[in-house]
Structures are given as structure tokens and as C-alpha cells.
Amino acid sequence: MIHARGLTKKYGSRTAVDGIDFTVEPGRVTGFLGPNGAGKSTTMRMIVGLDRPTEGSVTVGGHPYRAHRAPLREVGVLLDAKAVHSGRTAYKHLLAMGATHGIGKARVHEVIGLTGLDSVAGKRVKGFSLGMGQRLGIASALLGDPATLILDEPVNGLDPEGVRWVRTLVRGLAAEGRTVLLSSHLMSEMAQTADQLIVLGRGRILENAPIEDVISRTNGTTVRVRTPDLARLAALLAGDGIAVSRQPDGSAQVSAVTPERIGETAAAAGLPLHELTVVSGSLEDAYMTLTADEVEYRTAAPRKETAR
Amino acid sequence: MTALTPRPTARPVHAARTAFVGPESRLSFPRVVRSEWIKITSLRSTVWSLLMIVLSGVGLSLLLAATMESAGLPDGPSVGFTLTTVTLGVMFGQIVAAVLGVLAISGEYSTGMIRSTLTAVPTRLPVLAAKAVVLFVLVVAVGLVTLVGAWAATYPLFAAAGIATSLAEPGFFVAILGAATYLGLTAVFALGIGTLLRSAAGGVATVLGVILGLPLFLPLAALAFDWVADVGPFLFTSAGEAMAALPLDAPAGTAPVSGGPLEPWAAGLVVLAWTGVSLVLAGLSLRRRDA
């Protein structure tokens, strides 16, 4: 459980994070989205006490991160930038990290196995590929078997197999009841992994809702229809004031209407339907719309809760 | 490197979790010290630096002992003369110790390791203290090995000249201990400066400025201002030399050891004060600044 209240970070005159409030709940994956410079990494750094908030506060598991007696058991973090000494082997890095908490070789070997680093654990990090560096970062994050995981761009540089592995891992961690906060620029990946979304833009929260809500609310609901007699269906719907837009492939898109309504209209007229699909658009579409509008949101009244 | 593609496993994370990470796994200062020990001893640069202290120290002493006849020998065995020969390497060793001290922290900033370090120990100060302890113990131990090694290596040459002195001569071992302690404090002083400046280049330049630059600059400044000469013995390096010397009232035989007018114990306090100020400033900076 991560809880931020009025969290603010200013670098000189630039405001990186602008008084945000949010809660990241355990048991699900919360996606952290936003354009570069939106304040995602700064927020993550403040959660684990690397950066000091200019105003406001953030707690993990009910306490400020610094107050925990076993920080590695509380939070496992993978930061965007590299955080390993390149002259040390992966094994020694993990051993040194664990040693601060009395976490020994057995657990170090375990996370090495878990992240598939066995073959390179004895090599110095200097020679690691981006993907191996990410795996080591994830191994460090898992070392303390933490209740909360904060992963900044974990799939960055991973091959498709690695991407899939991270997805499975992250879903598994949330299923175990852990709190997971995850950032990524890969929308398709986020759509498959996250349950809840927090979208940041210029240091403010643009959206904080379950992922399906974000997508449907932002994109609106559209229904795709396919029927042999499209002209007649269009005429029937037009009688009720519903517009139908014909697509090049012979189907039609109908906006702002439920599939039930279309199906019933067609049935009443004895029209056969070959397809009736709800198209909610992609997360990417929603994200683009949201972040393009961020200027509007900045001038609007503070948004704590959006209407559901 | 890239040919070694790690094969991921989809094993559940909770498997055996309680076996290794339980409530007894939490921070403590001895554990942070242990972590810092693993860190410093797992870098090749540390191993090379420490080897360099030993080899250069013993080598320089041997070189001096081999050529000592041309410089004139004392009439009989002299603790002071032996000590001068044996501690010659400290001059060079202090530079290596300074670099080691700066790198112990600047290397973490340049590689990003500091973020891992400070998330593991978010109160931060124990990290600095643990680094200081580890550096001090390591460098003092290596300093002792170097100095005793230099004494042992030059012993046959001294014996051949009939002026050999034993380790057990009054004051000799204490002076060697002083020299080794000075090396250790130099590394810790440098750690503080490195923490303040966060950069290898800036840190090393500043520390060398203090230990090598100030002793050069001071005599010149003393020409302009008389009182500056009184400051001389309190310089980091001058006090360090005094730490490695025999007490002022010791029956030092012939050649008196070069050093400031401070007694070794007072000189030790002076170096400790330099180191303390450096560490306190470093601690304040580490606590306050974003990592």
C-alpha cells in the first residue's frame, strides 16, 4: 500500500510533481503512465526516500520509507537509471545488498535463479546487455521478498520472452497480495498487465481508475455491425436519431449506443446480423487522448475523483 | 556476452520465501558494515590500490636502504634512522589511500550504485559510518603489512651495515602504528571529501590539494604573513609525519626524524580533527541532498 498526499517536488522553479494524491492498493497491478518528464520517476524516487518532497508526504505500508527497520522487505525497487556498480559481479552486488539486512547467500542464489541470471552471475556488470541489467535490477528488487514492488520500465531492453516473463511475474506478485506499481511506455504491455491506471501529465494526475474505465470513458463506446442489408439497418437506426458510419470493409461503426439496442432493432425488422462487436479502442488511443488534453486539465479545478 | 541469453523461469515468487527472508532480516549497523566490506573487497580497483601501497612502500624502502651508504650511515644502530627508511613509502601510500577513499563513494555516484545503497539503508548515515570503518580497518591493516614488510625487507641490508634495529626497540612499533593509522585516516578523510563533492576528479584533486598542495603553499604564504608559519604543524600532512615519528624527547640516536614540533599523540588528534570535520560535513550533505 502506497499512500501519497499533496506530494510535490520542485527543482528550482520547475515543478516536477505538483501536489498529487493517490493510493496504490495491494493485490493488483497499478500502472503508472505519462509522457517523459511527467514526474513518474521523480514520484517513485520520493516513495523510496531518494528524493525529498518539497511539500506533502508519501508513505509505504503506513510509514515513511525511511522509518522502516527492514526497507528491503517493505519495498523492492527497480529504478529507470542503472543502479549497480559496473565493476562488481552480479552475485557480489546482490550479496552486498542483502548483507545490509542479514539476507544471505541462499536467498541471493534464489533470486538469481528466479531471474535467469545463473550463467552470468559471476561476471562483472560492465559487460551486461541492457536485458541482463534489467534482470539484475529485478533480482535486486525481489531480494527482500518485499510487500511492495516499484518497477520503473521493467521490460526496457528485454526480449519478447523476457517481456512475457515480467508480465507473468508481476501478475503473480499482485496475485500473492503484494502492492505493485509499474511504469512502462509500452501501452500494449500495460494493457495486458495493469488492473488500475494512474496517468500523470506535467506533474499532475490526469486519471486514476481501473484500466477498462479509463479506456471506455476516454474513447467512448463504439459498436461494429455487419449485416447484408446495411442500408435498411442504417435507415431504421436513423429513425431513432442514431448515426451509422460505413467502413471501407463493408461493416459499420455505430457510436453512443449499446449492442443490445442494435440487436433488438435488427431482430424486430428481421434483419440478419453477421457481426455485433463492442469496440472500445486501445489503451494507446486513450493515453494519447488523455495526455494531449493535459493542458485543459491543468486549468480545470483540482480533480480528486472523476465521475464514475 | 549477449550469446549467454538467460533462460527465465516462471517459478512462483513465494516459493521458499519464508525460508530465507523472515522478520529477523532487518537493518543493523554491523550488517551495513558487512555489506560495505563485501562492496569494497569485490572491486578490482581496491585490490590493485592496496597491492600498490604494499609494493611501492616496500620497494621504496628497499631502494633507499640499498643506496643508504652514499647518503652517510649513522655510527651505530639508530631507531630514528631505521624509521625514516621504513616509513618512506607513506609519502606515496597516502596518495593511493586518498584515491581509494574518494572512489569508495564517488564510484557509487558515477555508476548509480548509490541509489541501490540508499534504498537499502534509507537513513543514509550508517552507510557513511560503515564505509569509514571498513576503509580505516583495511588501510591500517595494509599499512601495517607494508611497514613491517619494509622493515623486514631492509633488515638484511641494515644488518650487513651493522646498524640493524629490532621491531621491539622502544618507540619503533608505536611510530609504525602511527604511520599506518595516518594512512587509514587519510582514506577516511578522502571519503568525506568524496561524499561532499560526489565526483572522483573533484574529490581526488581536493584531497591532493590538502595533503600535497598546502605544504607547498604554506611556506610561501609564511613569507607574507609571519603567523602562517605557526599553522604549519597543524597541516594534515605535517601532523601525519609527526604521527609517524618518535616522541620528541626520545633518545633518537643520530638522525632525528623529520616532522613537525607536535608530539605524535597531539599530531594524531590533529589528523583526527581534520578527518572528523570532513566526515561531519559529508554526513550533513548526505542526509540533506537528493541522491
Coordinates of C-alpha atoms in Angstrom, one line a residue:
Chain A
M1 CA 0.0 0.0 0.0
I2 CA 1.5 3.3 -1.1
H3 CA -0.2 6.5 0.0
A4 CA 0.7 9.9 -1.3
R5 CA -0.8 13.1 0.0
G6 CA -0.1 16.5 -1.6
L7 CA 3.2 15.1 -2.9
T8 CA 5.2 17.9 -4.5
K9 CA 8.7 18.2 -5.9
K10 CA 10.2 21.3 -7.3
Y11 CA 13.6 21.7 -8.8
G12 CA 14.3 25.4 -8.7
S13 CA 11.4 27.0 -10.5
R14 CA 10.4 23.8 -12.3
T15 CA 7.7 21.8 -10.7
A16 CA 8.2 18.1 -11.5
V17 CA 5.4 16.8 -9.3
D18 CA 2.6 19.1 -8.4
G19 CA 0.7 18.2 -5.2
I20 CA -0.6 14.8 -6.2
D21 CA -2.7 12.5 -4.1
F22 CA -3.0 8.8 -4.8
T23 CA -3.2 5.4 -3.2
V24 CA -1.7 2.2 -4.7
E25 CA -3.7 -0.7 -3.4
P26 CA -2.3 -4.2 -2.7
G27 CA -3.4 -7.2 -4.6
R28 CA -3.4 -5.6 -8.0
V29 CA -1.0 -4.1 -10.6
T30 CA -1.2 -0.4 -10.8
G31 CA 0.2 1.1 -14.0
F32 CA 1.9 4.4 -13.9
L33 CA 1.7 6.2 -17.2
G34 CA 2.7 9.6 -18.5
P35 CA 4.9 11.2 -21.1
N36 CA 8.6 11.8 -20.4
G37 CA 9.0 14.4 -17.8
A38 CA 5.5 13.9 -16.4
G39 CA 7.0 13.1 -13.0
K40 CA 6.7 9.3 -12.8
S41 CA 10.4 8.6 -11.9
T42 CA 10.6 11.5 -9.5
T43 CA 7.5 10.2 -7.7
M44 CA 9.0 6.7 -7.5
R45 CA 12.2 8.2 -6.1
M46 CA 10.3 10.1 -3.5
I47 CA 8.5 7.0 -2.4
V48 CA 11.8 5.3 -1.5
G49 CA 13.3 8.3 0.0
L50 CA 15.9 9.1 -2.6
D51 CA 14.4 12.5 -3.3
R52 CA 12.9 14.6 -0.5
P53 CA 9.5 16.0 -1.3
T54 CA 9.3 19.8 -1.4
E55 CA 5.9 19.5 0.1
G56 CA 3.5 16.8 1.1
S57 CA 4.3 13.2 2.0
V58 CA 4.3 9.7 0.9
T59 CA 4.1 6.5 3.0
V60 CA 4.6 2.8 2.2
G61 CA 2.9 0.3 4.4
G62 CA 1.7 3.1 6.7
H63 CA 5.1 4.7 7.4
P64 CA 7.6 6.9 5.5
Y65 CA 10.1 4.6 3.8
R66 CA 12.9 5.8 6.0
A67 CA 11.2 4.8 9.1
H68 CA 11.1 1.1 8.2
R69 CA 13.6 -1.2 10.0
A70 CA 13.7 -3.6 7.1
P71 CA 13.3 -1.4 4.0
L72 CA 14.2 -4.2 1.6
R73 CA 11.4 -6.4 3.0
E74 CA 9.0 -3.5 2.6
V75 CA 9.8 -2.2 -0.9
G76 CA 11.7 -3.7 -3.8
V77 CA 12.5 -1.1 -6.4
L78 CA 13.8 -1.1 -9.9
L79 CA 14.7 2.4 -11.0
D80 CA 14.8 3.6 -14.6
A81 CA 18.5 4.5 -14.4
K82 CA 21.2 1.9 -13.7
A83 CA 21.8 1.4 -10.0
V84 CA 24.7 -1.1 -9.9
H85 CA 28.4 -0.6 -9.7
S86 CA 29.7 -1.8 -13.1
G87 CA 33.0 -3.2 -11.6
R88 CA 31.2 -5.7 -9.4
T89 CA 29.8 -9.1 -10.3
A90 CA 26.0 -9.6 -10.2
Y91 CA 26.4 -12.1 -7.4
K92 CA 28.5 -9.8 -5.2
H93 CA 26.2 -6.9 -5.9
L94 CA 23.2 -8.9 -4.6
L95 CA 25.2 -10.3 -1.7
A96 CA 26.2 -6.8 -0.6
M97 CA 22.7 -5.5 -0.9
G98 CA 21.3 -8.5 1.1
A99 CA 24.0 -8.2 3.7
T100 CA 22.5 -4.9 5.0
H101 CA 19.5 -6.9 6.1
G102 CA 21.2 -10.1 7.0
I103 CA 19.8 -11.7 3.9
G104 CA 22.3 -14.5 2.9
K105 CA 23.6 -16.5 0.0
A106 CA 20.6 -18.8 -0.1
R107 CA 18.2 -16.0 -1.0
V108 CA 20.7 -14.4 -3.4
H109 CA 21.0 -17.7 -5.3
E110 CA 17.3 -18.0 -5.3
V111 CA 16.7 -14.6 -6.9
I112 CA 19.5 -15.3 -9.4
G113 CA 17.7 -18.5 -10.4
L114 CA 14.3 -16.7 -10.4
T115 CA 15.6 -14.0 -12.8
G116 CA 17.5 -16.4 -15.0
L117 CA 20.9 -14.9 -14.3
D118 CA 22.7 -18.2 -13.3
S119 CA 25.0 -18.2 -16.3
V120 CA 26.2 -14.6 -15.8
A121 CA 26.1 -14.1 -12.0
G122 CA 29.8 -14.4 -11.7
K123 CA 30.5 -11.9 -14.4
R124 CA 31.1 -8.2 -13.9
V125 CA 28.1 -6.0 -14.6
K126 CA 30.2 -3.9 -17.0
G127 CA 29.7 -6.5 -19.8
F128 CA 25.9 -6.9 -19.3
S129 CA 23.4 -6.3 -22.0
L130 CA 20.5 -4.0 -21.3
G131 CA 18.3 -7.0 -20.8
M132 CA 20.6 -8.7 -18.3
G133 CA 21.0 -5.4 -16.5
Q134 CA 17.2 -5.3 -16.2
R135 CA 17.1 -8.8 -14.9
L136 CA 19.7 -7.9 -12.3
G137 CA 17.6 -4.9 -11.3
I138 CA 14.5 -7.1 -10.9
A139 CA 16.6 -9.6 -8.9
S140 CA 17.6 -6.7 -6.5
A141 CA 14.0 -5.7 -6.2
L142 CA 12.9 -9.2 -5.3
L143 CA 15.8 -9.8 -2.9
G144 CA 14.0 -8.8 0.3
D145 CA 10.8 -10.6 -0.7
P146 CA 9.0 -7.2 -0.4
A147 CA 5.4 -6.4 0.2
T148 CA 5.5 -3.6 -2.3
L149 CA 7.3 -3.6 -5.7
I150 CA 8.0 -0.4 -7.6
L151 CA 9.3 -1.1 -11.1
D152 CA 10.2 1.7 -13.5
E153 CA 10.2 0.5 -17.1
P154 CA 11.0 -3.2 -16.2
V155 CA 10.6 -4.5 -19.7
N156 CA 13.0 -2.0 -21.1
G157 CA 15.6 -3.9 -23.2
L158 CA 14.1 -7.3 -22.7
D159 CA 13.4 -9.7 -25.5
P160 CA 9.9 -10.9 -26.1
E161 CA 10.4 -13.9 -23.9
G162 CA 11.6 -11.6 -21.1
V163 CA 8.7 -9.2 -21.6
R164 CA 6.3 -12.1 -21.2
W165 CA 8.2 -13.3 -18.1
V166 CA 8.0 -9.9 -16.5
R167 CA 4.2 -9.8 -17.2
T168 CA 3.7 -13.2 -15.6
L169 CA 6.0 -12.3 -12.7
V170 CA 4.2 -9.0 -12.0
R171 CA 0.8 -10.6 -12.2
G172 CA 1.9 -13.3 -9.9
L173 CA 3.2 -10.9 -7.4
A174 CA 0.0 -9.0 -7.3
A175 CA -2.0 -12.2 -7.0
E176 CA 0.0 -13.0 -3.9
G177 CA -1.4 -9.9 -2.4
R178 CA 1.5 -7.6 -2.9
T179 CA 1.3 -4.0 -4.0
V180 CA 2.8 -3.4 -7.5
L181 CA 3.4 0.0 -9.1
L182 CA 4.7 -0.4 -12.6
S183 CA 5.6 2.2 -15.2
S184 CA 6.0 1.5 -18.9
H185 CA 5.9 3.3 -22.2
L186 CA 4.6 0.1 -24.0
M187 CA 0.9 0.6 -24.0
S188 CA 0.1 -2.9 -25.3
E189 CA 2.2 -4.3 -22.4
M190 CA 0.5 -2.1 -19.9
A191 CA -2.9 -3.1 -21.2
Q192 CA -2.1 -6.7 -20.6
T193 CA -0.5 -6.3 -17.2
A194 CA -2.2 -3.5 -15.2
D195 CA -5.5 -3.5 -13.4
Q196 CA -5.5 0.1 -12.3
L197 CA -4.0 3.1 -14.0
I198 CA -2.6 6.3 -12.8
V199 CA -1.9 8.7 -15.6
L200 CA 0.4 11.6 -15.0
G201 CA 0.9 14.7 -17.1
R202 CA 3.2 17.6 -16.1
G203 CA 3.3 16.5 -12.5
R204 CA -0.4 16.1 -12.1
I205 CA -2.8 13.2 -12.0
L206 CA -4.9 13.1 -15.2
E207 CA -6.6 9.9 -14.5
N208 CA -6.7 7.3 -11.7
A209 CA -9.2 4.5 -12.4
P210 CA -9.5 0.8 -13.4
I211 CA -8.0 0.3 -16.8
E212 CA -11.3 -0.6 -18.5
D213 CA -12.9 2.5 -17.2
V214 CA -10.0 4.7 -18.5
I215 CA -10.3 3.1 -21.9
S216 CA -14.1 3.2 -22.3
R217 CA -14.5 6.6 -20.7
T218 CA -11.8 8.2 -22.8
N219 CA -12.5 6.6 -26.1
G220 CA -16.3 6.3 -25.8
T221 CA -18.1 3.0 -26.8
T222 CA -18.4 2.1 -30.4
V223 CA -20.2 -0.9 -31.8
R224 CA -19.2 -2.6 -35.0
V225 CA -22.1 -4.1 -37.1
R226 CA -22.0 -6.3 -40.1
T227 CA -25.2 -7.1 -41.9
P228 CA -26.1 -8.0 -45.6
D229 CA -28.6 -5.1 -45.7
L230 CA -26.7 -2.3 -44.1
A231 CA -28.8 0.4 -45.8
R232 CA -32.0 -0.8 -44.1
L233 CA -30.5 -1.0 -40.7
A234 CA -29.0 2.4 -41.1
A235 CA -32.4 3.8 -42.1
L236 CA -34.0 2.1 -39.0
L237 CA -31.4 3.5 -36.7
A238 CA -31.5 6.9 -38.3
G239 CA -35.2 7.0 -37.5
D240 CA -34.2 6.9 -33.8
G241 CA -31.5 9.6 -34.4
I242 CA -28.6 7.2 -34.3
A243 CA -25.8 7.8 -36.8
V244 CA -24.1 5.0 -38.7
S245 CA -20.8 5.4 -40.4
R246 CA -19.9 3.0 -43.1
Q247 CA -16.4 1.5 -43.1
P248 CA -14.4 0.6 -46.3
D249 CA -14.6 -3.1 -45.3
G250 CA -18.3 -3.2 -45.6
S251 CA -19.0 -3.0 -41.8
A252 CA -20.5 0.0 -40.0
Q253 CA -19.5 1.8 -36.8
V254 CA -22.2 3.0 -34.5
S255 CA -21.4 5.3 -31.7
A256 CA -23.1 6.1 -28.4
V257 CA -25.4 3.1 -28.5
T258 CA -25.5 -0.3 -26.7
P259 CA -25.1 -3.5 -28.8
E260 CA -28.4 -4.6 -27.2
R261 CA -30.2 -1.8 -28.8
I262 CA -28.9 -2.5 -32.3
G263 CA -29.5 -6.2 -31.9
E264 CA -33.1 -5.6 -30.9
T265 CA -33.7 -3.2 -33.7
A266 CA -32.4 -5.7 -36.2
A267 CA -34.4 -8.6 -34.8
A268 CA -37.6 -6.6 -34.8
A269 CA -37.1 -5.9 -38.5
G270 CA -36.0 -9.5 -39.2
L271 CA -32.5 -8.4 -40.3
P272 CA -29.7 -11.0 -40.0
L273 CA -26.6 -9.7 -38.2
H274 CA -23.2 -11.2 -39.1
E275 CA -21.3 -9.3 -36.5
L276 CA -22.1 -7.2 -33.5
T277 CA -18.9 -6.2 -31.6
V278 CA -18.2 -3.6 -28.9
V279 CA -15.0 -1.7 -29.9
S280 CA -13.6 0.2 -27.0
G281 CA -10.4 1.3 -28.7
S282 CA -6.9 0.7 -27.4
L283 CA -5.2 1.9 -24.3
E284 CA -2.9 3.7 -26.6
D285 CA -5.8 5.7 -28.1
A286 CA -7.0 6.5 -24.6
Y287 CA -3.5 7.5 -23.5
M288 CA -2.9 9.8 -26.5
T289 CA -6.3 11.5 -25.9
L290 CA -5.6 11.9 -22.2
T291 CA -2.1 13.3 -22.4
A292 CA -3.0 15.6 -25.4
D293 CA -5.6 17.2 -23.2
E294 CA -3.3 17.7 -20.2
V295 CA -3.3 21.5 -20.7
E296 CA -7.1 21.6 -20.2
Y297 CA -6.8 19.6 -17.1
R298 CA -4.2 21.9 -15.7
T299 CA -6.7 24.8 -15.8
A300 CA -9.6 22.8 -14.5
A301 CA -10.4 22.6 -10.8
P302 CA -8.4 20.1 -8.9
R303 CA -9.5 16.6 -9.8
K304 CA -9.6 14.2 -6.9
E305 CA -12.2 11.8 -8.2
T306 CA -13.6 11.6 -11.7
A307 CA -17.3 10.9 -12.1
R308 CA -18.0 7.3 -12.4
Chain B
M1 CA 28.3 -11.7 -23.8
T2 CA 24.9 -11.5 -25.4
A3 CA 25.2 -15.0 -26.5
L4 CA 24.5 -16.1 -23.0
T5 CA 20.8 -15.5 -23.0
P6 CA 19.5 -16.1 -19.5
R7 CA 16.5 -18.5 -19.6
P8 CA 13.7 -17.2 -17.5
T9 CA 11.7 -19.4 -15.2
A10 CA 8.1 -18.9 -14.2
R11 CA 8.6 -20.3 -10.8
P12 CA 6.2 -18.6 -8.3
V13 CA 8.0 -16.0 -6.2
H14 CA 6.6 -17.1 -2.9
A15 CA 8.3 -20.5 -3.2
A16 CA 10.5 -20.8 -0.2
R17 CA 10.2 -17.2 0.6
T18 CA 9.8 -17.7 4.3
A19 CA 12.9 -19.9 4.3
F20 CA 15.2 -17.0 3.6
V21 CA 13.6 -13.7 4.3
G22 CA 11.9 -13.5 7.6
P23 CA 11.3 -10.9 10.4
E24 CA 14.9 -11.4 11.5
S25 CA 16.1 -9.9 8.2
R26 CA 16.4 -6.2 9.0
L27 CA 18.9 -3.5 9.2
S28 CA 21.6 -3.3 11.8
F29 CA 24.9 -1.4 11.8
P30 CA 27.2 -4.5 11.8
R31 CA 25.2 -5.7 8.8
V32 CA 25.8 -2.5 7.0
V33 CA 29.5 -2.8 7.8
R34 CA 29.5 -6.3 6.4
S35 CA 27.8 -5.0 3.2
E36 CA 30.4 -2.3 2.8
W37 CA 33.1 -4.9 3.4
I38 CA 31.7 -7.0 0.6
K39 CA 31.4 -4.0 -1.7
I40 CA 35.0 -2.7 -1.2
T41 CA 36.6 -6.1 -1.4
S42 CA 34.7 -7.1 -4.5
L43 CA 36.2 -4.3 -6.7
R44 CA 39.4 -4.9 -8.6
S45 CA 40.4 -1.3 -8.1
T46 CA 40.6 -1.9 -4.4
V47 CA 42.8 -4.9 -4.7
W48 CA 45.1 -3.1 -7.0
S49 CA 45.3 0.0 -4.8
L50 CA 46.1 -2.0 -1.7
L51 CA 48.8 -4.0 -3.6
M52 CA 50.2 -0.8 -4.8
I53 CA 50.5 0.6 -1.3
V54 CA 52.4 -2.6 -0.2
L55 CA 54.7 -2.9 -3.2
S56 CA 55.6 0.8 -3.5
G57 CA 56.1 1.1 0.2
V58 CA 58.4 -1.9 0.5
G59 CA 60.1 -1.1 -2.8
L60 CA 60.9 2.5 -1.9
S61 CA 62.3 1.5 1.4
L62 CA 64.5 -1.2 -0.2
L63 CA 65.7 1.3 -2.7
L64 CA 66.7 3.8 0.0
A65 CA 68.3 1.1 2.1
A66 CA 70.3 -0.2 -0.9
T67 CA 71.7 3.3 -1.5
M68 CA 72.0 4.5 2.1
E69 CA 75.7 4.3 2.3
S70 CA 76.1 7.1 -0.3
A71 CA 74.0 9.3 2.0
G72 CA 76.0 8.5 5.1
L73 CA 75.3 6.0 7.8
P74 CA 74.8 6.6 11.5
D75 CA 77.6 5.5 13.8
G76 CA 75.5 2.7 15.3
P77 CA 72.1 1.2 15.3
S78 CA 69.5 4.0 15.3
V79 CA 65.7 3.6 15.6
G80 CA 65.3 7.1 14.1
F81 CA 67.3 6.2 11.0
T82 CA 65.5 2.9 10.5
L83 CA 62.2 4.6 10.9
T84 CA 63.0 7.2 8.3
T85 CA 63.8 4.4 5.8
V86 CA 60.8 2.2 6.7
T87 CA 58.2 5.0 6.5
L88 CA 59.4 6.4 3.2
G89 CA 56.5 4.7 1.4
V90 CA 53.9 6.5 3.4
M91 CA 54.5 9.5 1.2
F92 CA 53.3 7.6 -1.8
G93 CA 50.9 5.4 0.1
Q94 CA 48.9 8.4 1.3
I95 CA 48.1 9.3 -2.3
V96 CA 46.8 5.8 -3.0
A97 CA 44.8 5.8 0.2
A98 CA 43.3 9.1 -0.7
V99 CA 42.2 7.9 -4.1
L100 CA 40.8 4.8 -2.5
G101 CA 38.8 6.8 0.0
V102 CA 37.3 9.1 -2.7
L103 CA 36.5 6.2 -5.0
A104 CA 34.7 4.3 -2.2
I105 CA 31.9 6.8 -2.6
S106 CA 32.3 8.6 -5.9
G107 CA 32.3 5.3 -7.7
E108 CA 28.8 4.8 -6.3
Y109 CA 27.6 8.1 -7.7
S110 CA 29.2 7.7 -11.1
T111 CA 27.7 4.2 -11.6
G112 CA 24.3 4.8 -10.0
M113 CA 25.1 2.2 -7.2
I114 CA 24.3 4.9 -4.7
R115 CA 20.6 4.6 -5.4
S116 CA 20.7 0.9 -4.5
T117 CA 22.8 1.6 -1.4
L118 CA 20.5 4.3 -0.1
T119 CA 17.3 2.4 -0.8
A120 CA 18.7 -0.4 1.2
V121 CA 19.8 2.0 4.0
P122 CA 17.5 5.0 3.7
T123 CA 18.7 6.6 6.9
R124 CA 22.0 7.0 5.0
L125 CA 24.4 7.9 7.8
P126 CA 25.1 4.3 8.7
V127 CA 26.4 3.9 5.1
L128 CA 28.9 6.7 5.6
A129 CA 30.0 5.4 9.0
A130 CA 30.3 1.8 7.7
K131 CA 32.4 2.9 4.8
A132 CA 34.6 4.8 7.2
V133 CA 35.1 1.8 9.5
V134 CA 35.8 -0.5 6.6
L135 CA 38.3 1.8 4.9
F136 CA 40.1 2.6 8.1
V137 CA 40.5 -1.1 9.1
L138 CA 41.5 -2.2 5.6
V139 CA 44.0 0.6 5.0
V140 CA 45.5 0.5 8.5
A141 CA 46.0 -3.3 8.2
V142 CA 47.6 -2.9 4.8
G143 CA 49.7 0.0 6.1
L144 CA 51.0 -2.2 8.9
V145 CA 51.8 -5.0 6.5
T146 CA 53.6 -2.6 4.3
L147 CA 55.7 -1.0 7.1
V148 CA 56.6 -4.3 8.8
G149 CA 57.3 -5.7 5.4
A150 CA 59.6 -2.7 4.7
W151 CA 61.4 -3.3 7.9
A152 CA 61.8 -7.0 7.2
A153 CA 62.9 -6.4 3.6
T154 CA 65.5 -3.9 4.6
Y155 CA 66.7 -5.8 7.7
P156 CA 69.4 -7.8 5.9
L157 CA 70.9 -4.6 4.4
F158 CA 70.9 -2.9 7.8
A159 CA 72.4 -5.9 9.4
A160 CA 75.1 -6.0 6.8
A161 CA 75.9 -2.4 7.6
G162 CA 75.8 -3.3 11.3
I163 CA 73.0 -0.9 12.1
A164 CA 70.0 -3.2 12.3
T165 CA 67.3 -2.4 14.9
S166 CA 64.6 -4.7 16.0
L167 CA 60.8 -4.2 15.9
A168 CA 60.9 -4.2 19.7
E169 CA 63.1 -1.1 20.0
P170 CA 61.4 1.5 22.2
G171 CA 59.1 3.7 20.3
F172 CA 59.6 1.9 16.9
F173 CA 56.4 -0.1 16.7
V174 CA 54.3 2.8 18.1
A175 CA 55.7 5.0 15.4
I176 CA 54.8 2.4 12.7
L177 CA 51.4 2.1 14.2
G178 CA 51.1 5.9 13.9
A179 CA 52.1 5.8 10.3
A180 CA 49.6 3.1 9.5
T181 CA 46.9 5.0 11.4
Y182 CA 47.7 8.1 9.4
L183 CA 47.2 6.2 6.2
G184 CA 43.8 4.9 7.4
L185 CA 42.7 8.4 8.5
T186 CA 43.8 9.8 5.1
A187 CA 41.4 7.3 3.4
V188 CA 38.6 8.3 5.7
F189 CA 39.3 12.0 5.3
A190 CA 39.1 11.4 1.5
L191 CA 35.9 9.5 1.9
G192 CA 34.4 12.6 3.5
I193 CA 35.6 14.9 0.7
G194 CA 34.4 12.4 -1.9
T195 CA 30.9 12.3 -0.3
L196 CA 30.8 16.1 -0.3
L197 CA 31.8 16.5 -3.9
R198 CA 30.4 13.2 -5.3
S199 CA 33.0 13.2 -8.1
A200 CA 36.2 11.3 -8.4
A201 CA 38.1 14.1 -10.2
G202 CA 36.9 16.8 -7.9
G203 CA 37.4 14.7 -4.8
V204 CA 40.9 13.5 -5.6
A205 CA 42.0 17.0 -6.7
T206 CA 40.7 18.5 -3.4
V207 CA 42.3 15.8 -1.2
L208 CA 45.6 16.0 -3.0
G209 CA 45.4 19.8 -2.7
V210 CA 45.1 19.4 1.1
I211 CA 47.8 16.7 1.6
L212 CA 50.3 17.8 -1.1
G213 CA 49.3 21.4 -2.1
L214 CA 49.0 23.0 1.3
P215 CA 52.5 22.1 2.5
L216 CA 53.9 23.6 -0.7
F217 CA 51.8 26.7 -0.5
L218 CA 52.2 27.4 3.2
P219 CA 56.0 28.4 3.3
L220 CA 55.3 30.9 0.6
A221 CA 52.3 32.4 2.5
A222 CA 54.5 32.5 5.6
L223 CA 56.9 34.9 3.8
A224 CA 54.0 37.4 3.6
F225 CA 52.4 36.7 6.9
D226 CA 54.5 35.6 9.9
W227 CA 51.7 33.9 11.7
V228 CA 51.1 31.4 8.9
A229 CA 54.3 29.6 9.9
D230 CA 52.7 28.7 13.2
V231 CA 50.0 26.9 11.4
G232 CA 52.5 24.6 9.7
P233 CA 52.5 21.8 12.2
F234 CA 48.7 21.6 12.1
L235 CA 48.5 20.8 8.4
F236 CA 47.2 17.4 7.6
T237 CA 50.5 16.1 6.1
S238 CA 52.8 17.8 8.7
A239 CA 50.7 16.3 11.5
G240 CA 50.8 12.9 9.7
E241 CA 54.6 13.0 9.6
A242 CA 54.7 13.7 13.3
M243 CA 52.4 10.8 13.9
A244 CA 54.9 8.5 12.3
A245 CA 57.8 10.0 14.2
L246 CA 59.4 9.1 17.6
P247 CA 58.3 11.2 20.6
L248 CA 60.2 14.5 20.7
D249 CA 62.1 13.5 23.9
A250 CA 63.1 10.1 22.7
P251 CA 66.8 9.2 22.6
A252 CA 66.6 9.1 18.8
G253 CA 70.2 8.3 18.2
T254 CA 71.7 10.3 15.4
A255 CA 69.5 11.4 12.5
P256 CA 66.3 13.0 14.1
V257 CA 63.2 12.1 12.2
S258 CA 61.8 14.9 10.2
G259 CA 58.4 16.1 11.4
G260 CA 56.6 18.9 13.0
P261 CA 57.1 20.1 16.5
L262 CA 53.9 18.3 17.6
E263 CA 54.2 15.2 19.8
P264 CA 52.9 12.1 18.0
W265 CA 49.7 11.8 20.1
A266 CA 48.9 15.5 19.6
A267 CA 49.6 15.2 15.9
G268 CA 47.2 12.2 15.8
L269 CA 44.5 14.4 17.3
V270 CA 45.1 17.0 14.7
V271 CA 44.7 14.5 11.8
L272 CA 41.6 13.0 13.6
A273 CA 40.1 16.5 13.7
W274 CA 40.7 17.0 10.0
T275 CA 39.0 13.7 9.4
G276 CA 36.2 14.4 11.8
V277 CA 35.3 17.7 10.1
S278 CA 35.4 16.1 6.7
L279 CA 33.1 13.3 7.9
V280 CA 30.6 15.6 9.7
L281 CA 30.3 17.8 6.6
A282 CA 29.9 14.7 4.5
G283 CA 27.2 13.4 6.8
L284 CA 25.2 16.6 6.7
S285 CA 25.4 16.7 2.9
L286 CA 24.5 13.1 2.5
R287 CA 21.5 13.5 4.7
R288 CA 20.1 16.6 3.0
R289 CA 20.7 16.2 -0.7
D290 CA 18.7 14.2 -3.1
A291 CA 20.5 11.1 -4.2

